[in-house]
Short mmCIF file of C-alpha atoms and ligand atoms in Angstrom, two decimals:
data_model
loop_
_atom_site.label_atom_id
_atom_site.label_comp_id
_atom_site.label_asym_id
_atom_site.label_seq_id
_atom_site.Cartn_x
_atom_site.Cartn_y
_atom_site.Cartn_z
CA UNK A 1 17.31 9.61 23.55
CA UNK A 2 19.59 9.54 20.52
CA UNK A 3 18.19 6.93 18.13
CA UNK A 4 20.31 4.96 15.70
CA UNK A 5 19.39 2.21 13.25
CA UNK A 6 19.74 -1.26 14.76
CA UNK A 7 19.66 -3.86 11.99
CA UNK A 8 18.75 -7.48 12.37
CA UNK A 9 18.42 -9.44 9.13
CA UNK A 10 15.69 -7.95 6.97
CA UNK A 11 14.42 -5.65 9.68
CA UNK A 12 15.51 -2.61 11.57
CA UNK A 13 14.64 -2.77 15.25
CA UNK A 14 14.51 0.97 15.80
CA UNK A 15 12.68 3.86 14.17
CA UNK A 16 13.28 7.59 14.29
CA UNK A 17 10.22 9.74 15.08
CA UNK A 18 11.64 12.90 13.49
CA UNK A 19 12.78 11.02 10.39
CA UNK A 20 9.36 9.37 10.03
CA UNK A 21 7.78 12.81 10.41
CA UNK A 22 10.08 14.14 7.69
CA UNK A 23 8.96 11.30 5.39
CA UNK A 24 5.35 12.37 5.94
CA UNK A 25 6.17 16.04 5.29
CA UNK A 26 7.97 15.10 2.06
CA UNK A 27 5.07 13.00 0.84
CA UNK A 28 2.52 15.69 1.69
CA UNK A 29 4.63 18.31 -0.12
CA UNK A 30 4.83 16.08 -3.19
CA UNK A 31 1.10 15.53 -3.55
CA UNK A 32 0.32 19.18 -2.76
CA UNK A 33 2.81 20.33 -5.42
CA UNK A 34 0.67 18.54 -8.01
CA UNK A 35 -2.49 20.51 -7.16
CA UNK A 36 -5.92 19.45 -5.97
CA UNK A 37 -7.60 16.22 -7.04
CA UNK A 38 -11.37 16.23 -7.56
CA UNK A 39 -11.50 12.99 -5.60
CA UNK A 40 -13.32 11.25 -2.76
CA UNK A 41 -14.64 12.96 0.38
CA UNK A 42 -14.47 10.08 2.86
CA UNK A 43 -11.77 7.45 2.64
CA UNK A 44 -11.05 4.33 4.70
CA UNK A 45 -7.51 2.96 4.37
CA UNK A 46 -6.87 -0.52 5.76
CA UNK A 47 -3.07 -0.81 6.12
CA UNK A 48 -2.64 2.97 6.37
CA UNK A 49 0.63 3.37 8.25
CA UNK A 50 3.40 2.45 5.79
CA UNK A 51 4.07 1.80 2.10
CA UNK A 52 1.31 2.07 -0.50
CA UNK A 53 -1.47 2.35 2.09
CA UNK A 54 0.17 5.33 3.79
CA UNK A 55 0.67 7.02 0.42
CA UNK A 56 -3.02 6.36 -0.36
CA UNK A 57 -4.01 8.07 2.86
CA UNK A 58 -1.75 11.04 2.17
CA UNK A 59 -2.97 11.51 -1.41
CA UNK A 60 -6.61 11.23 -0.25
CA UNK A 61 -6.14 13.77 2.53
CA UNK A 62 -3.64 16.25 1.13
CA UNK A 63 -4.41 15.76 -2.58
CA UNK A 64 -8.21 15.51 -2.41
CA UNK A 65 -8.91 17.07 1.03
CA UNK A 66 -10.67 13.89 2.11
CA UNK A 67 -11.56 12.88 5.63
CA UNK A 68 -9.67 9.68 6.38
CA UNK A 69 -9.89 6.79 8.79
CA UNK A 70 -6.73 4.68 8.89
CA UNK A 71 -6.47 1.14 10.24
CA UNK A 72 -3.07 -0.41 10.95
CA UNK A 73 -1.20 -2.75 13.28
CA UNK A 74 1.81 -1.00 14.81
CA UNK A 75 3.89 -1.23 17.96
CA UNK A 76 3.59 1.62 20.43
CA UNK A 77 6.76 3.01 22.01
CA UNK A 78 7.76 2.15 25.53
CA UNK A 79 10.24 4.00 27.75
CA UNK A 80 13.67 3.62 26.07
CA UNK A 81 12.25 1.58 23.17
CA UNK A 82 11.10 3.10 19.92
CA UNK A 83 7.76 2.44 18.28
CA UNK A 84 7.51 0.79 14.87
CA UNK A 85 7.85 3.26 11.97
CA UNK A 86 4.14 3.06 11.09
CA UNK A 87 3.34 4.36 14.56
CA UNK A 88 5.50 7.46 14.11
CA UNK A 89 4.25 7.89 10.52
CA UNK A 90 0.67 7.88 11.77
CA UNK A 91 1.44 10.30 14.60
CA UNK A 92 2.95 12.74 12.10
CA UNK A 93 0.11 12.23 9.61
CA UNK A 94 -2.46 12.99 12.31
CA UNK A 95 -0.64 16.16 13.37
CA UNK A 96 -0.42 17.46 9.81
CA UNK A 97 -4.07 16.63 9.13
CA UNK A 98 -5.07 18.56 12.23
CA UNK A 99 -3.02 21.59 11.15
CA UNK A 100 -4.69 21.47 7.74
CA UNK A 101 -8.17 21.21 9.28
CA UNK A 102 -8.71 17.72 7.87
CA UNK A 103 -10.68 15.06 9.73
CA UNK A 104 -8.44 12.06 10.50
CA UNK A 105 -8.79 9.24 12.99
CA UNK A 106 -6.80 6.05 13.39
CA UNK A 107 -7.41 2.56 14.71
CA UNK A 108 -4.51 0.34 15.78
CA UNK A 109 -5.32 -3.35 15.87
CA UNK A 110 -5.74 -6.55 13.88
CA UNK A 111 -7.71 -5.66 10.74
CA UNK A 112 -8.39 -9.36 10.12
CA UNK A 113 -10.49 -9.57 13.31
CA UNK A 114 -14.24 -9.02 13.63
CA UNK A 115 -13.65 -6.59 16.55
CA UNK A 116 -11.57 -4.14 14.54
CA UNK A 117 -14.07 -4.23 11.66
CA UNK A 118 -16.87 -3.52 14.13
CA UNK A 119 -14.96 -0.70 15.80
CA UNK A 120 -14.10 0.87 12.43
CA UNK A 121 -17.68 0.71 11.18
CA UNK A 122 -18.98 2.27 14.41
CA UNK A 123 -16.53 5.14 13.96
CA UNK A 124 -17.59 5.61 10.32
CA UNK A 125 -21.28 5.68 11.27
CA UNK A 126 -20.67 8.12 14.12
CA UNK A 127 -18.35 10.56 12.35
CA UNK A 128 -18.60 10.23 8.56
CA UNK A 129 -21.79 8.35 7.76
CA UNK A 130 -20.56 6.75 4.58
CA UNK A 131 -17.30 5.95 2.82
CA UNK A 132 -16.55 6.74 -0.85
CA UNK A 133 -13.28 4.85 -1.22
CA UNK A 134 -11.92 1.85 0.69
CA UNK A 135 -8.23 1.16 0.10
CA UNK A 136 -7.20 -2.34 1.15
CA UNK A 137 -3.41 -2.39 1.52
CA UNK A 138 -2.48 -5.00 4.10
CA UNK A 139 0.80 -6.89 3.93
CA UNK A 140 1.13 -9.46 6.68
CA UNK A 141 2.84 -12.82 7.18
CA UNK A 142 -0.02 -14.13 9.33
CA UNK A 143 -3.80 -14.02 9.58
CA UNK A 144 -6.23 -15.56 12.03
CA UNK A 145 -9.51 -16.20 10.27
CA UNK A 146 -12.17 -14.82 12.65
CA UNK A 147 -14.80 -17.35 11.50
CA UNK A 148 -12.70 -20.50 11.99
CA UNK A 149 -10.15 -19.30 14.57
CA UNK A 150 -7.40 -20.89 12.44
CA UNK A 151 -4.11 -18.98 12.20
CA UNK A 152 -2.55 -19.11 8.72
CA UNK A 153 1.07 -18.29 7.88
CA UNK A 154 2.08 -17.21 4.40
CA UNK A 155 5.28 -18.41 2.71
CA UNK A 156 7.28 -17.13 -0.25
CA UNK A 157 8.03 -20.26 -2.24
CA UNK A 158 7.94 -21.50 -5.81
CA UNK A 159 5.33 -24.05 -6.87
CA UNK A 160 6.10 -27.40 -8.50
CA UNK A 161 9.88 -27.32 -8.49
CA UNK A 162 12.90 -25.93 -6.69
CA UNK A 163 13.82 -22.45 -7.90
CA UNK A 164 17.47 -21.46 -8.09
CA UNK A 165 18.59 -17.94 -8.86
CA UNK A 166 20.72 -15.09 -7.60
CA UNK A 167 19.81 -12.87 -4.71
CA UNK A 168 21.56 -10.06 -2.87
CA UNK A 169 22.00 -9.35 0.80
CA UNK A 170 21.49 -5.61 0.46
CA UNK A 171 23.30 -4.87 3.73
CA UNK A 172 26.57 -6.45 2.59
CA UNK A 173 26.09 -6.25 -1.19
CA UNK A 174 26.94 -9.93 -1.49
CA UNK A 175 25.31 -11.70 -4.43
CA UNK A 176 24.76 -15.41 -3.88
CA UNK A 177 22.82 -18.19 -5.48
CA UNK A 178 19.87 -19.46 -3.49
CA UNK A 179 17.62 -22.44 -3.98
CA UNK A 180 14.09 -22.41 -2.65
CA UNK A 181 12.26 -25.70 -2.29
CA UNK A 182 8.72 -25.83 -3.66
CA UNK A 183 5.68 -25.17 -1.53
CA UNK A 184 3.39 -27.88 -0.23
CA UNK A 185 -0.36 -27.68 -1.03
CA UNK A 186 -0.92 -26.47 2.56
CA UNK A 187 1.65 -23.68 2.04
CA UNK A 188 -0.32 -22.51 -0.98
CA UNK A 189 -3.66 -22.59 0.85
CA UNK A 190 -2.20 -20.75 3.84
CA UNK A 191 -0.65 -18.02 1.70
CA UNK A 192 -3.96 -17.52 -0.11
CA UNK A 193 -5.72 -17.32 3.27
CA UNK A 194 -3.35 -14.55 4.42
CA UNK A 195 -2.72 -12.49 1.27
CA UNK A 196 -5.70 -13.43 -0.93
CA UNK A 197 -9.02 -11.63 -1.08
CA UNK A 198 -11.07 -13.34 1.64
CA UNK A 199 -10.55 -10.62 4.24
CA UNK A 200 -11.08 -7.84 1.68
CA UNK A 201 -14.47 -9.42 0.87
CA UNK A 202 -15.26 -9.66 4.61
CA UNK A 203 -14.55 -5.93 5.05
CA UNK A 204 -16.70 -4.98 2.09
CA UNK A 205 -19.57 -7.26 3.17
CA UNK A 206 -19.47 -5.76 6.67
CA UNK A 207 -19.40 -2.18 5.35
CA UNK A 208 -22.27 -2.84 2.94
CA UNK A 209 -24.34 -4.57 5.60
CA UNK A 210 -23.88 -1.60 7.92
CA UNK A 211 -24.96 0.77 5.11
CA UNK A 212 -21.59 2.51 5.42
CA UNK A 213 -20.82 2.76 1.67
CA UNK A 214 -21.80 5.71 -0.54
CA UNK A 215 -23.53 5.38 -3.89
CA UNK A 216 -20.79 4.63 -6.49
CA UNK A 217 -18.31 3.63 -3.78
CA UNK A 218 -14.94 2.33 -4.95
CA UNK A 219 -12.64 -0.15 -3.32
CA UNK A 220 -9.05 -0.79 -4.31
CA UNK A 221 -6.50 -3.46 -3.45
CA UNK A 222 -2.90 -3.62 -4.63
CA UNK A 223 -1.23 -6.36 -6.60
CA UNK A 224 2.04 -7.08 -8.35
CA UNK A 225 2.99 -8.95 -11.52
CA UNK A 226 6.66 -8.30 -12.38
CA UNK A 227 8.87 -9.88 -15.03
CA UNK A 228 9.81 -13.42 -16.02
CA UNK A 229 12.97 -13.09 -13.91
CA UNK A 230 11.06 -13.15 -10.63
CA UNK A 231 7.97 -15.05 -11.67
CA UNK A 232 8.93 -18.45 -10.20
CA UNK A 233 9.19 -16.95 -6.73
CA UNK A 234 6.57 -14.23 -7.17
CA UNK A 235 3.74 -14.36 -9.67
CA UNK A 236 3.85 -18.12 -10.24
CA UNK A 237 4.77 -18.84 -6.63
CA UNK A 238 2.66 -18.96 -3.48
CA UNK A 239 2.28 -15.17 -3.24
CA UNK A 240 1.18 -15.09 -6.90
CA UNK A 241 -1.58 -17.60 -6.11
CA UNK A 242 -2.72 -15.23 -3.37
CA UNK A 243 -2.66 -12.31 -5.83
CA UNK A 244 -4.69 -14.39 -8.33
CA UNK A 245 -7.24 -14.89 -5.57
CA UNK A 246 -7.20 -11.19 -4.65
CA UNK A 247 -7.74 -10.22 -8.29
CA UNK A 248 -10.62 -12.73 -8.68
CA UNK A 249 -12.17 -11.35 -5.48
CA UNK A 250 -12.46 -7.90 -7.10
CA UNK A 251 -15.10 -9.33 -9.47
CA UNK A 252 -17.02 -10.90 -6.57
CA UNK A 253 -16.95 -7.66 -4.60
CA UNK A 254 -18.20 -5.66 -7.59
CA UNK A 255 -21.10 -8.14 -7.82
CA UNK A 256 -21.92 -7.77 -4.15
CA UNK A 257 -21.75 -3.94 -4.32
CA UNK A 258 -24.50 -3.70 -6.99
CA UNK A 259 -26.92 -2.26 -4.40
CA UNK A 260 -24.79 0.92 -4.16
CA UNK A 261 -23.45 0.70 -7.72
CA UNK A 262 -20.01 0.17 -6.21
CA UNK A 263 -16.91 -1.19 -7.92
CA UNK A 264 -13.81 -3.05 -6.80
CA UNK A 265 -10.50 -2.64 -8.58
CA UNK A 266 -7.07 -4.09 -8.23
CA UNK A 267 -4.24 -1.75 -9.09
CA UNK A 268 -1.01 -3.41 -10.18
CA UNK A 269 1.82 -1.38 -8.67
CA UNK A 270 5.55 -1.08 -9.21
CA UNK A 271 8.12 -3.08 -7.23
CA UNK A 272 9.34 -0.89 -4.38
CA UNK A 273 11.42 -1.15 -1.26
CA UNK A 274 9.05 -1.71 1.64
CA UNK A 275 9.25 -3.85 4.75
CA UNK A 276 7.17 -6.46 2.94
CA UNK A 277 9.20 -6.67 -0.29
CA UNK A 278 12.62 -6.74 1.43
CA UNK A 279 11.78 -10.15 2.87
CA UNK A 280 11.18 -11.78 -0.53
CA UNK A 281 14.23 -13.60 -1.94
CA UNK A 282 15.51 -12.49 -5.37
CA UNK A 283 13.32 -9.33 -5.34
CA UNK A 284 15.95 -7.02 -3.73
CA UNK A 285 18.42 -7.85 -6.54
CA UNK A 286 15.74 -7.22 -9.15
CA UNK A 287 14.77 -3.93 -7.45
CA UNK A 288 18.36 -2.69 -7.33
CA UNK A 289 18.74 -3.27 -11.10
CA UNK A 290 15.28 -1.84 -11.79
CA UNK A 291 15.94 1.32 -9.75
CA UNK A 292 19.21 1.91 -11.57
CA UNK A 293 17.55 1.55 -14.96
CA UNK A 294 14.44 3.60 -14.16
CA UNK A 295 16.48 6.38 -12.53
CA UNK A 296 18.73 6.58 -15.60
CA UNK A 297 15.62 7.00 -17.78
CA UNK A 298 14.13 9.54 -15.36
CA UNK A 299 11.01 7.46 -14.65
CA UNK A 300 11.73 6.15 -11.15
CA UNK A 301 8.85 6.47 -8.69
CA UNK A 302 8.33 5.76 -4.99
CA UNK A 303 5.05 4.99 -3.22
CA UNK A 304 3.82 8.58 -3.18
CA UNK A 305 4.53 9.17 -6.88
CA UNK A 306 2.81 5.89 -7.75
CA UNK A 307 -0.32 6.53 -5.73
CA UNK A 308 -0.54 10.19 -6.72
CA UNK A 309 -0.49 9.05 -10.37
CA UNK A 310 -3.08 6.36 -9.58
CA UNK A 311 -5.52 8.92 -8.18
CA UNK A 312 -4.81 11.75 -10.61
CA UNK A 313 -4.40 9.90 -13.90
CA UNK A 314 -6.43 6.74 -13.40
CA UNK A 315 -9.20 7.11 -10.80
CA UNK A 316 -10.06 10.83 -10.96
CA UNK A 317 -8.90 12.03 -14.36
CA UNK A 318 -12.48 12.82 -15.40
CA UNK A 319 -12.42 9.94 -17.90
CA UNK A 320 -13.45 6.34 -17.35
CA UNK A 321 -10.91 4.29 -15.40
CA UNK A 322 -8.49 2.58 -17.82
CA UNK A 323 -7.99 -1.13 -17.17
CA UNK A 324 -6.21 -4.08 -18.77
CA UNK A 325 -7.87 -7.22 -20.16
CA UNK A 326 -8.32 -8.54 -16.62
CA UNK A 327 -9.96 -5.33 -15.37
CA UNK A 328 -6.80 -4.30 -13.47
CA UNK A 329 -5.51 -0.76 -13.24
CA UNK A 330 -1.85 -0.65 -14.30
CA UNK A 331 0.57 1.77 -12.65
CA UNK A 332 3.38 -0.73 -13.19
CA UNK A 333 3.31 0.45 -16.81
CA UNK A 334 6.72 2.17 -16.63
CA UNK A 335 8.37 -0.76 -14.80
CA UNK A 336 7.05 -3.18 -17.42
CA UNK A 337 8.12 -1.11 -20.45
CA UNK A 338 10.08 -3.29 -22.89
CA UNK A 339 13.15 -1.01 -22.85
CA UNK A 340 13.28 -1.18 -19.03
CA UNK A 341 12.80 -4.94 -18.83
CA UNK A 342 15.29 -5.67 -21.63
CA UNK A 343 17.91 -3.61 -19.83
CA UNK A 344 17.21 -5.25 -16.44
CA UNK A 345 17.48 -8.72 -18.00
CA UNK A 346 20.80 -7.75 -19.57
CA UNK A 347 22.13 -6.46 -16.23
CA UNK A 348 20.79 -9.51 -14.39
CA UNK A 349 23.06 -11.77 -16.45
CA UNK A 350 26.08 -9.66 -15.40
CA UNK A 351 25.21 -9.15 -11.74
CA UNK A 352 27.62 -10.46 -9.13
CA UNK A 353 29.13 -9.12 -5.93
CA UNK A 354 31.87 -7.26 -7.86
CA UNK A 355 29.71 -5.73 -10.60
CA UNK A 356 26.58 -4.87 -8.63
CA UNK A 357 27.78 -1.59 -7.05
CA UNK A 358 28.28 -0.20 -10.58
CA UNK A 359 25.41 -1.80 -12.52
CA UNK A 360 22.79 -1.79 -9.77
CA UNK A 361 21.44 0.85 -7.41
CA UNK A 362 22.45 -0.88 -4.21
CA UNK A 363 23.02 2.48 -2.54
CA UNK A 364 19.51 3.57 -3.49
CA UNK A 365 18.08 0.34 -2.13
CA UNK A 366 19.88 0.74 1.19
CA UNK A 367 18.91 4.39 1.46
CA UNK A 368 15.25 3.62 0.79
CA UNK A 369 15.33 0.79 3.30
CA UNK A 370 16.76 3.05 6.01
CA UNK A 371 14.27 5.76 5.07
CA UNK A 372 11.42 3.36 5.85
CA UNK A 373 12.54 3.57 9.48
CA UNK A 374 13.11 7.31 9.43
CA UNK A 375 16.90 7.20 8.97
CA UNK A 376 19.06 9.02 6.45
CA UNK A 377 16.71 11.89 5.70
CA UNK A 378 17.81 15.42 4.95
CA UNK A 379 16.71 18.08 7.49
CA UNK A 380 16.77 15.70 10.45
CA UNK A 381 19.28 16.15 13.26
CA UNK A 382 20.22 12.58 14.12
CA UNK A 383 22.62 13.62 16.88
CA UNK A 384 19.83 15.30 18.82
CA UNK A 385 17.99 13.85 21.76
CA UNK A 386 14.45 12.97 20.73
CA UNK A 387 11.46 11.81 22.68
CA UNK A 388 10.54 8.28 21.61
CA UNK A 389 7.27 8.40 23.58
CA UNK A 390 5.20 9.93 20.80
CA UNK A 391 1.42 9.62 21.03
CA UNK A 392 -0.91 9.39 18.02
CA UNK A 393 -3.52 12.14 18.13
CA UNK A 394 -6.93 10.86 17.03
CA UNK A 395 -6.12 7.25 17.92
CA UNK A 396 -9.34 5.49 18.94
P1 NAI B 401 3.77 -2.43 4.08
O1 NAI B 401 4.38 -3.50 4.91
O2 NAI B 401 4.51 -1.17 3.89
O3 NAI B 401 2.33 -2.02 4.70
C1 NAI B 401 1.51 -2.95 5.32
C2 NAI B 401 0.42 -2.26 6.11
O4 NAI B 401 -0.47 -3.27 6.64
C3 NAI B 401 0.90 -1.46 7.32
O5 NAI B 401 0.10 -0.30 7.45
C4 NAI B 401 0.63 -2.41 8.49
O6 NAI B 401 0.43 -1.76 9.74
C5 NAI B 401 -0.65 -3.05 8.03
N1 NAI B 401 -0.94 -4.34 8.64
C6 NAI B 401 -0.25 -5.49 8.56
N2 NAI B 401 -0.88 -6.46 9.26
C7 NAI B 401 -2.00 -5.90 9.77
C8 NAI B 401 -3.07 -6.38 10.56
N3 NAI B 401 -3.15 -7.64 10.97
N4 NAI B 401 -4.04 -5.49 10.92
C9 NAI B 401 -4.00 -4.20 10.53
N5 NAI B 401 -3.02 -3.70 9.76
C10 NAI B 401 -2.03 -4.54 9.39
O7 NAI B 401 3.40 -3.11 2.71
P2 NAI B 401 3.24 -2.57 1.21
O8 NAI B 401 4.45 -2.95 0.45
O9 NAI B 401 2.75 -1.17 1.18
O10 NAI B 401 2.09 -3.55 0.70
C11 NAI B 401 0.73 -3.17 0.60
C12 NAI B 401 0.10 -3.92 -0.56
O11 NAI B 401 0.76 -3.52 -1.78
C13 NAI B 401 0.26 -5.44 -0.46
O12 NAI B 401 -0.91 -6.06 -0.96
C14 NAI B 401 1.43 -5.71 -1.40
O13 NAI B 401 1.42 -7.02 -1.92
C15 NAI B 401 1.12 -4.69 -2.49
N6 NAI B 401 2.25 -4.38 -3.38
C16 NAI B 401 3.53 -4.15 -2.91
C17 NAI B 401 4.58 -3.93 -3.79
C18 NAI B 401 5.97 -3.67 -3.29
O14 NAI B 401 6.89 -3.75 -4.10
N7 NAI B 401 6.16 -3.32 -2.04
C19 NAI B 401 4.35 -3.90 -5.24
C20 NAI B 401 2.97 -4.05 -5.64
C21 NAI B 401 1.98 -4.32 -4.73
NA1 NA B 402 0.56 -0.31 2.94
#
């Protein structure tokens, strides 16, 4: 069928298999163009099908020639209905890995569950033996705790008081003021339960117990800090509490990995257009001003550039891993530069529906958003009939 974008609110209901494949090819070409990384041999990526997790899988495989197992939760296609983009991304990744002679297998299911952990560990033991790097890159609005059976839902709210600021509907370009009422204590607990470090710790405990981690194993999770402009709704809001918990969990995991001399790190990444970040109020306006400013200075990066730099210049540079005072790896360094943040703050004060097209990169935001679903890519014939019923090779 001919597949077109079908927008509903913050999501696109369709995805284009050829466009998603082109995204994978572009990311592979980028990391290959930078040369080989003396990196890990066996990598497990939890949240491997989109965003930072997908880029982590691509850099591991096509930058470091690693064998990869990817875990994700994506919707399969059905006759006349497209799959979710992560499905098509993973299908294309698997095909390219096969062509390159790289081991790659994928598991589609709820990573928060005991069953998927068990299935993943069985596959590791059978095929790879041990894992050198575990990337934990889940972004989800909901988690069922397998020990209690309780389903938690995360919220994106300020804490303590109502937060009022501007936001943009990136489809229409309309800038409006929004007010978000503060979270309840239960909201905070639920958000920590979904996006904090408890499940990361569960994965690492299960892997260690199964003797599935190599000597000197590393595990990484991704966090965000951002500027004062967004802090009420991000870093000092409910999601920020979850990130505090995730960052604290890194220390606990490092303690529990002593037996294999393993280490857990959090990498603080740049704000980027992904399915997860598009749903956060205020952030799309910030991103459109940030993109404009960083592109003008020639230091804009997407997921693949960020993660390639993380592996090449932080994790596997041959030197010790540089960290901040809280033991976090910082690849948000360019976003947080004073000249960038001063400029964004200046633009923020001027941003309204009329000025934004000129002072912000709304077009870049929209293009990136469509790209997430495989639309708007060069070298893809969108008028052509394509088969939506794509299977993922190597899916367990
Ligand atoms: P994303 O939405 O692109 O990717 C989420 C991944 O998690 C997908 O592979 C999805 O299939 C998987 N997933 C979700 N629920 C699952 C479940 N129950 N079981 C198995 N897999 C599941 O998100 P993105 O933006 O790449 O986020 C990844 C991490 O990076 C998050 O911790 C996020 O907070 C962090 N981060 C994101 C930034 C951004 O601007 N997008 C900035 C800095 C950090
Ligand atoms: Na991800």
